[in-house]
Short mmCIF file of C-alpha atoms in Angstrom, two decimals:
data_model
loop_
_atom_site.label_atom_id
_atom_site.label_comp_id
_atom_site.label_asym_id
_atom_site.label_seq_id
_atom_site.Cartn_x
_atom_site.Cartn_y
_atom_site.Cartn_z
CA UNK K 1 0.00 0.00 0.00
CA UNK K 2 1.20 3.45 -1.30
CA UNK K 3 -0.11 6.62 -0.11
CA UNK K 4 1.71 9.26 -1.75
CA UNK K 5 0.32 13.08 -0.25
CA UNK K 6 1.79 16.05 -2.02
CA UNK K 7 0.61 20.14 -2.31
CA UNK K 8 2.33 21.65 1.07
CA UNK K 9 4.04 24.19 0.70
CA UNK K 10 4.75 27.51 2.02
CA UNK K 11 1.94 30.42 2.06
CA UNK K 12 1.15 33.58 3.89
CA UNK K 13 -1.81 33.84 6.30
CA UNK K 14 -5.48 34.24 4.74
CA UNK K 15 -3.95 31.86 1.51
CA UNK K 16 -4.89 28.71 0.55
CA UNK K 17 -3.15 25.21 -0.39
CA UNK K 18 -4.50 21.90 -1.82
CA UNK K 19 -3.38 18.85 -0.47
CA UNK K 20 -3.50 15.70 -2.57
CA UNK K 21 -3.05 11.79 -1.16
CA UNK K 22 -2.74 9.61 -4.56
CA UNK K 23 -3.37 5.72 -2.78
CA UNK K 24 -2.43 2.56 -4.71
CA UNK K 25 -2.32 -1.14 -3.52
CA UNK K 26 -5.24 -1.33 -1.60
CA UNK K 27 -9.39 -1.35 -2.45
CA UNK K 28 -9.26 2.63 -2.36
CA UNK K 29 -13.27 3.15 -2.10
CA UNK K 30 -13.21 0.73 1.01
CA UNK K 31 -11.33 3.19 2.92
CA UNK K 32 -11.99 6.28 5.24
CA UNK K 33 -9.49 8.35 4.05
CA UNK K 34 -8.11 10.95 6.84
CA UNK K 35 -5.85 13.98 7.75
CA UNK K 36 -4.08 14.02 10.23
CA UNK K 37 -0.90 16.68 11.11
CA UNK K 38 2.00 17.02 13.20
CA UNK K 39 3.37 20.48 14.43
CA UNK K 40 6.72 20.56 15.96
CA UNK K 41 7.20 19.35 19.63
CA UNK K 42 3.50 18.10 19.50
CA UNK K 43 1.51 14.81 19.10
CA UNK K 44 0.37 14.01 15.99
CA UNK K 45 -3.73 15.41 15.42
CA UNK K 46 -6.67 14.41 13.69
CA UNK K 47 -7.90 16.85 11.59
CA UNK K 48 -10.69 15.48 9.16
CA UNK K 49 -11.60 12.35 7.32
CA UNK K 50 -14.56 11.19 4.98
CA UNK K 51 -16.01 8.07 4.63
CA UNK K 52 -15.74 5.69 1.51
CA UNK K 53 -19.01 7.75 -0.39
CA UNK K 54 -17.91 10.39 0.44
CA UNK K 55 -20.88 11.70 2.16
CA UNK K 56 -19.79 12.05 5.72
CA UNK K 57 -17.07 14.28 6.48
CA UNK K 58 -15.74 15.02 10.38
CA UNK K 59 -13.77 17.60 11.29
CA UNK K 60 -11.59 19.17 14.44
CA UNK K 61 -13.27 22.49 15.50
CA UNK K 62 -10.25 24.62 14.58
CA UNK K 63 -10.97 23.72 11.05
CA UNK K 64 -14.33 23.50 10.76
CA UNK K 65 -15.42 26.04 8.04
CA UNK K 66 -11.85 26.70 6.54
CA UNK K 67 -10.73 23.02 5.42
CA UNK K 68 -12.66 20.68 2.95
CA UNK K 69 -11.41 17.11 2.52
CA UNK K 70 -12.68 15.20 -0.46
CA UNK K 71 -12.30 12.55 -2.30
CA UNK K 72 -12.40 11.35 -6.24
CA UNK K 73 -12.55 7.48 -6.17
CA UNK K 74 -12.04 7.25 -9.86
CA UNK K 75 -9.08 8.64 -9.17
CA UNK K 76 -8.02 6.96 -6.04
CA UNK K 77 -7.12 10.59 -4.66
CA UNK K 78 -7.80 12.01 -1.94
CA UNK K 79 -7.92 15.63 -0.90
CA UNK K 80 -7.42 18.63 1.46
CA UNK K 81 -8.43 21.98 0.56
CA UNK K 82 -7.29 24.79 2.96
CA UNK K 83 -8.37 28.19 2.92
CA UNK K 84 -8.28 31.31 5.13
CA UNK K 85 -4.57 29.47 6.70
CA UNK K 86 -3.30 30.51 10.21
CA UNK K 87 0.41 30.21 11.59
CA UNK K 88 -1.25 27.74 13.77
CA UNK K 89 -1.84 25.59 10.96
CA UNK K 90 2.10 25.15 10.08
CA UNK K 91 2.27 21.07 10.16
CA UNK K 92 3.47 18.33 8.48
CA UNK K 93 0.27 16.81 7.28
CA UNK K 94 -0.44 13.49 6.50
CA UNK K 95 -2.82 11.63 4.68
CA UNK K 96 -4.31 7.99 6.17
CA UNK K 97 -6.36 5.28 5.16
CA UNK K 98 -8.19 2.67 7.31
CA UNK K 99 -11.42 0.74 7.04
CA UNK K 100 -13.06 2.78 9.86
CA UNK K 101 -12.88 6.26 10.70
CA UNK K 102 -9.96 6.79 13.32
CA UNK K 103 -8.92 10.28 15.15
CA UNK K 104 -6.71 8.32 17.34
CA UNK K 105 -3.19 7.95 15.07
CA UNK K 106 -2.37 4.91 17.24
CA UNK K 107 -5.18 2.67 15.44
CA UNK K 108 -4.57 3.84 11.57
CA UNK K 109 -3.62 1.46 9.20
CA UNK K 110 -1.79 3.06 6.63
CA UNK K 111 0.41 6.17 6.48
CA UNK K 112 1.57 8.84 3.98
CA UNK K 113 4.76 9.99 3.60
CA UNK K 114 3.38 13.54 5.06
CA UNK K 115 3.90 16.96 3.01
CA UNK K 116 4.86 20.60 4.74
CA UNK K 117 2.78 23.42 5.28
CA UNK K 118 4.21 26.28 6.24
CA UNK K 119 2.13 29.67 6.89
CA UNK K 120 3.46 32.65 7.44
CA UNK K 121 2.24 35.61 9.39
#
């Protein structure tokens, strides 16, 4: 199982960035695909996921109204859009697939290779 997440980068506050998680080797649209990120000095955080229709989505509160995770299973891609960033949102994020949805890091499956995002204020 490959889960290849790409789109960080660095941006000033108020911008946006699109985060991408291209999955091969496993049954892609039996998956709750998640993102999860991991600031410096902290534990690793849950920060949305969406079931395998796509028609649930869960979110922390901090993002709630600023991030929209989607998915294209034609495509086997996942994605993050972020909008309206914060300096609070600087993270390595990465992308995670499992057959239920997990905010606990401990219980996921499979892993990402994680991609930087870097806001500025």
């Amino acid at each position: 199982v490959q889960l290849q997440a790409s789109g960080g980068g660095l941006v000033q506050a108020g911008g946006s960035l699109r985060l991408s998680c291209a999955a091969s080797g496993l049954t892609f649209s039996g998956y709750v695909m998640s993102w999860f990120r991991q600031a410096p000095g902290k534990e690793r955080e849950f920060v949305a996921a969406i079931n395998w229709r796509g028609t649930n989505t869960y979110y922390i509160d901090s993002v709630k109204d600023r991030f929209t995770i989607s998915r294209d299973n034609a495509k086997n891609t996942a994605y993050l859009q972020m909008s309206s960033l914060k300096p609070e949102d600087t993270a390595v994020y990465y992308c995670a697939a499992d057959p239920l949805t997990q905010s606990d890091p401990r219980l996921v499956h499979y892993w990402g290779q994680g991609t930087q995002v870097t806001v500025s204020s």
